[in-house]
């Protein structure tokens, strides 16, 4: 299986990962729920969160996704991407699901924004017996 196929398989099977931003020149990580369209990632957040402010100052983010905790051999993705903050209604509708109801009133909630992460590089990590594999985007 190619690195690209493995990456898509991981993105299809996993939706929770860590997302790091830069806060005062230091890394700041948190767990996020991701959705994807091919290799572009999307995640919902509130427009008044630290991550939105951090991404407006420095749009680069580092994401780890795919590790499910079953053991040290889990294959996962390491993604470096550039994020944009969007309040576009069609993007909110695309990402909206019932899991977001605990934080937002609906896809038209004025606090809801979508972070769109376009990968600049992606690597498949920890694939049994193999070095990191670069995913050709």
PDB file of C-alpha atoms in Angstrom:
ATOM      1  CA  UNK A   1       0.000   0.000   0.000  1.00  0.00           C
ATOM      2  CA  UNK A   2       1.395   3.426  -0.937  1.00  0.00           C
ATOM      3  CA  UNK A   3       1.979   6.175   1.629  1.00  0.00           C
ATOM      4  CA  UNK A   4      -0.861   8.136   0.026  1.00  0.00           C
ATOM      5  CA  UNK A   5      -3.285   5.201   0.359  1.00  0.00           C
ATOM      6  CA  UNK A   6      -2.181   4.603   3.954  1.00  0.00           C
ATOM      7  CA  UNK A   7      -2.683   8.305   4.765  1.00  0.00           C
ATOM      8  CA  UNK A   8      -6.224   8.316   3.355  1.00  0.00           C
ATOM      9  CA  UNK A   9      -7.035   5.124   5.251  1.00  0.00           C
ATOM     10  CA  UNK A  10      -5.865   6.769   8.496  1.00  0.00           C
ATOM     11  CA  UNK A  11      -7.882   9.932   7.795  1.00  0.00           C
ATOM     12  CA  UNK A  12     -10.982   7.846   7.057  1.00  0.00           C
ATOM     13  CA  UNK A  13     -10.624   5.854  10.292  1.00  0.00           C
ATOM     14  CA  UNK A  14      -9.500   8.608  12.678  1.00  0.00           C
ATOM     15  CA  UNK A  15     -10.989  11.942  13.495  1.00  0.00           C
ATOM     16  CA  UNK A  16      -9.377  12.955  16.798  1.00  0.00           C
ATOM     17  CA  UNK A  17      -5.838  14.255  16.829  1.00  0.00           C
ATOM     18  CA  UNK A  18      -3.600  16.869  18.359  1.00  0.00           C
ATOM     19  CA  UNK A  19      -3.216  20.295  16.819  1.00  0.00           C
ATOM     20  CA  UNK A  20      -0.304  22.531  17.742  1.00  0.00           C
ATOM     21  CA  UNK A  21      -0.133  26.276  17.188  1.00  0.00           C
ATOM     22  CA  UNK A  22       2.405  28.855  18.298  1.00  0.00           C
ATOM     23  CA  UNK A  23       1.707  30.961  21.386  1.00  0.00           C
ATOM     24  CA  UNK A  24       4.334  33.607  22.206  1.00  0.00           C
ATOM     25  CA  UNK A  25       6.981  31.651  20.243  1.00  0.00           C
ATOM     26  CA  UNK A  26       6.205  28.401  22.097  1.00  0.00           C
ATOM     27  CA  UNK A  27       4.130  25.398  20.981  1.00  0.00           C
ATOM     28  CA  UNK A  28       0.569  25.061  22.251  1.00  0.00           C
ATOM     29  CA  UNK A  29      -1.247  21.749  21.606  1.00  0.00           C
ATOM     30  CA  UNK A  30      -4.809  20.580  22.064  1.00  0.00           C
ATOM     31  CA  UNK A  31      -7.018  17.715  20.946  1.00  0.00           C
ATOM     32  CA  UNK A  32      -9.332  18.485  18.055  1.00  0.00           C
ATOM     33  CA  UNK A  33     -11.885  16.604  15.977  1.00  0.00           C
ATOM     34  CA  UNK A  34     -11.054  16.634  12.279  1.00  0.00           C
ATOM     35  CA  UNK A  35     -12.996  15.975   9.092  1.00  0.00           C
ATOM     36  CA  UNK A  36     -11.325  15.669   5.720  1.00  0.00           C
ATOM     37  CA  UNK A  37     -11.924  16.109   2.028  1.00  0.00           C
ATOM     38  CA  UNK A  38      -9.094  14.249   0.334  1.00  0.00           C
ATOM     39  CA  UNK A  39      -6.059  15.636   2.228  1.00  0.00           C
ATOM     40  CA  UNK A  40      -7.571  18.956   3.323  1.00  0.00           C
ATOM     41  CA  UNK A  41      -8.570  18.897   6.989  1.00  0.00           C
ATOM     42  CA  UNK A  42     -11.396  20.824   8.643  1.00  0.00           C
ATOM     43  CA  UNK A  43     -12.182  21.353  12.297  1.00  0.00           C
ATOM     44  CA  UNK A  44     -14.822  23.408  14.076  1.00  0.00           C
ATOM     45  CA  UNK A  45     -14.039  25.873  16.850  1.00  0.00           C
ATOM     46  CA  UNK A  46     -15.313  29.031  18.467  1.00  0.00           C
ATOM     47  CA  UNK A  47     -14.186  32.378  17.097  1.00  0.00           C
ATOM     48  CA  UNK A  48     -13.145  33.506  20.596  1.00  0.00           C
ATOM     49  CA  UNK A  49     -10.605  30.727  21.294  1.00  0.00           C
ATOM     50  CA  UNK A  50      -6.856  31.097  21.721  1.00  0.00           C
ATOM     51  CA  UNK A  51      -6.192  28.939  18.673  1.00  0.00           C
ATOM     52  CA  UNK A  52      -8.022  31.357  16.369  1.00  0.00           C
ATOM     53  CA  UNK A  53      -5.964  34.265  17.668  1.00  0.00           C
ATOM     54  CA  UNK A  54      -2.761  32.207  17.432  1.00  0.00           C
ATOM     55  CA  UNK A  55      -3.486  31.126  13.844  1.00  0.00           C
ATOM     56  CA  UNK A  56      -4.231  34.697  12.801  1.00  0.00           C
ATOM     57  CA  UNK A  57      -0.718  35.645  13.982  1.00  0.00           C
ATOM     58  CA  UNK A  58       0.967  32.498  12.588  1.00  0.00           C
ATOM     59  CA  UNK A  59      -1.157  30.283  10.309  1.00  0.00           C
ATOM     60  CA  UNK A  60       1.061  27.204  10.552  1.00  0.00           C
ATOM     61  CA  UNK A  61      -0.049  24.181  12.529  1.00  0.00           C
ATOM     62  CA  UNK A  62       1.295  20.736  13.252  1.00  0.00           C
ATOM     63  CA  UNK A  63      -1.175  17.851  13.556  1.00  0.00           C
ATOM     64  CA  UNK A  64      -0.798  14.257  14.737  1.00  0.00           C
ATOM     65  CA  UNK A  65      -3.696  11.963  13.872  1.00  0.00           C
ATOM     66  CA  UNK A  66      -4.270   8.225  13.706  1.00  0.00           C
ATOM     67  CA  UNK A  67      -2.708   6.921  16.884  1.00  0.00           C
ATOM     68  CA  UNK A  68      -5.414   4.897  18.631  1.00  0.00           C
ATOM     69  CA  UNK A  69      -3.492   3.899  21.748  1.00  0.00           C
ATOM     70  CA  UNK A  70      -3.540   0.139  21.125  1.00  0.00           C
ATOM     71  CA  UNK A  71       0.211  -0.063  21.275  1.00  0.00           C
ATOM     72  CA  UNK A  72       3.522   1.417  20.385  1.00  0.00           C
ATOM     73  CA  UNK A  73       3.191   0.112  16.826  1.00  0.00           C
ATOM     74  CA  UNK A  74       0.214   2.253  15.801  1.00  0.00           C
ATOM     75  CA  UNK A  75       0.657   3.961  12.433  1.00  0.00           C
ATOM     76  CA  UNK A  76      -0.237   7.651  12.427  1.00  0.00           C
ATOM     77  CA  UNK A  77       0.141  10.833  10.370  1.00  0.00           C
ATOM     78  CA  UNK A  78       2.337  13.813  11.048  1.00  0.00           C
ATOM     79  CA  UNK A  79       1.000  16.849   9.160  1.00  0.00           C
ATOM     80  CA  UNK A  80       2.420  20.338   8.737  1.00  0.00           C
ATOM     81  CA  UNK A  81      -0.232  22.624   7.341  1.00  0.00           C
ATOM     82  CA  UNK A  82      -1.373  26.179   6.861  1.00  0.00           C
ATOM     83  CA  UNK A  83      -4.709  27.043   8.461  1.00  0.00           C
ATOM     84  CA  UNK A  84      -7.283  29.599   7.487  1.00  0.00           C
ATOM     85  CA  UNK A  85     -10.203  30.654   9.671  1.00  0.00           C
ATOM     86  CA  UNK A  86     -13.537  30.722   7.850  1.00  0.00           C
ATOM     87  CA  UNK A  87     -17.079  31.687   8.772  1.00  0.00           C
ATOM     88  CA  UNK A  88     -18.322  30.697   5.309  1.00  0.00           C
ATOM     89  CA  UNK A  89     -21.850  29.296   5.672  1.00  0.00           C
ATOM     90  CA  UNK A  90     -21.370  26.495   3.129  1.00  0.00           C
ATOM     91  CA  UNK A  91     -18.243  25.295   4.954  1.00  0.00           C
ATOM     92  CA  UNK A  92     -20.131  25.340   8.281  1.00  0.00           C
ATOM     93  CA  UNK A  93     -22.908  23.240   6.730  1.00  0.00           C
ATOM     94  CA  UNK A  94     -20.350  20.804   5.280  1.00  0.00           C
ATOM     95  CA  UNK A  95     -18.631  20.223   8.644  1.00  0.00           C
ATOM     96  CA  UNK A  96     -21.676  20.413  10.932  1.00  0.00           C
ATOM     97  CA  UNK A  97     -22.736  17.247  12.746  1.00  0.00           C
ATOM     98  CA  UNK A  98     -24.584  16.349  15.944  1.00  0.00           C
ATOM     99  CA  UNK A  99     -21.319  15.987  17.894  1.00  0.00           C
ATOM    100  CA  UNK A 100     -20.950  19.778  17.749  1.00  0.00           C
ATOM    101  CA  UNK A 101     -24.294  20.394  19.497  1.00  0.00           C
ATOM    102  CA  UNK A 102     -22.607  20.466  22.921  1.00  0.00           C
ATOM    103  CA  UNK A 103     -20.686  23.595  21.926  1.00  0.00           C
ATOM    104  CA  UNK A 104     -22.807  25.365  19.312  1.00  0.00           C
ATOM    105  CA  UNK A 105     -26.507  26.109  18.716  1.00  0.00           C
ATOM    106  CA  UNK A 106     -26.268  24.958  15.120  1.00  0.00           C
ATOM    107  CA  UNK A 107     -24.379  25.642  11.892  1.00  0.00           C
ATOM    108  CA  UNK A 108     -25.642  29.238  11.970  1.00  0.00           C
ATOM    109  CA  UNK A 109     -24.225  29.934  15.469  1.00  0.00           C
ATOM    110  CA  UNK A 110     -22.255  33.210  15.099  1.00  0.00           C
ATOM    111  CA  UNK A 111     -19.432  31.861  17.293  1.00  0.00           C
ATOM    112  CA  UNK A 112     -18.836  28.834  15.033  1.00  0.00           C
ATOM    113  CA  UNK A 113     -15.877  29.082  12.663  1.00  0.00           C
ATOM    114  CA  UNK A 114     -14.168  26.393  10.632  1.00  0.00           C
ATOM    115  CA  UNK A 115     -10.426  25.952  10.475  1.00  0.00           C
ATOM    116  CA  UNK A 116      -9.350  24.728   7.055  1.00  0.00           C
ATOM    117  CA  UNK A 117      -5.912  23.130   7.108  1.00  0.00           C
ATOM    118  CA  UNK A 118      -4.133  22.650   3.818  1.00  0.00           C
ATOM    119  CA  UNK A 119      -1.156  20.317   4.279  1.00  0.00           C
ATOM    120  CA  UNK A 120       2.262  21.429   3.123  1.00  0.00           C
ATOM    121  CA  UNK A 121       3.812  18.128   4.136  1.00  0.00           C
ATOM    122  CA  UNK A 122       2.515  14.842   5.467  1.00  0.00           C
ATOM    123  CA  UNK A 123       4.328  11.740   6.674  1.00  0.00           C
ATOM    124  CA  UNK A 124       3.136   8.269   7.580  1.00  0.00           C
ATOM    125  CA  UNK A 125       4.864   7.449  10.855  1.00  0.00           C
ATOM    126  CA  UNK A 126       5.535   4.244  12.756  1.00  0.00           C
ATOM    127  CA  UNK A 127       4.615   1.860   9.935  1.00  0.00           C
ATOM    128  CA  UNK A 128       6.008  -1.464  11.092  1.00  0.00           C
ATOM    129  CA  UNK A 129       9.662  -1.818  10.183  1.00  0.00           C
ATOM    130  CA  UNK A 130       9.736   1.210   7.895  1.00  0.00           C
ATOM    131  CA  UNK A 131      11.143   4.722   8.185  1.00  0.00           C
ATOM    132  CA  UNK A 132       8.721   7.684   7.936  1.00  0.00           C
ATOM    133  CA  UNK A 133       7.086   7.790   4.499  1.00  0.00           C
ATOM    134  CA  UNK A 134       6.514  11.122   2.796  1.00  0.00           C
ATOM    135  CA  UNK A 135       3.014  11.453   1.305  1.00  0.00           C
ATOM    136  CA  UNK A 136       3.061  13.061  -2.139  1.00  0.00           C
ATOM    137  CA  UNK A 137       0.313  15.669  -2.114  1.00  0.00           C
TER     138      UNK A 137
END
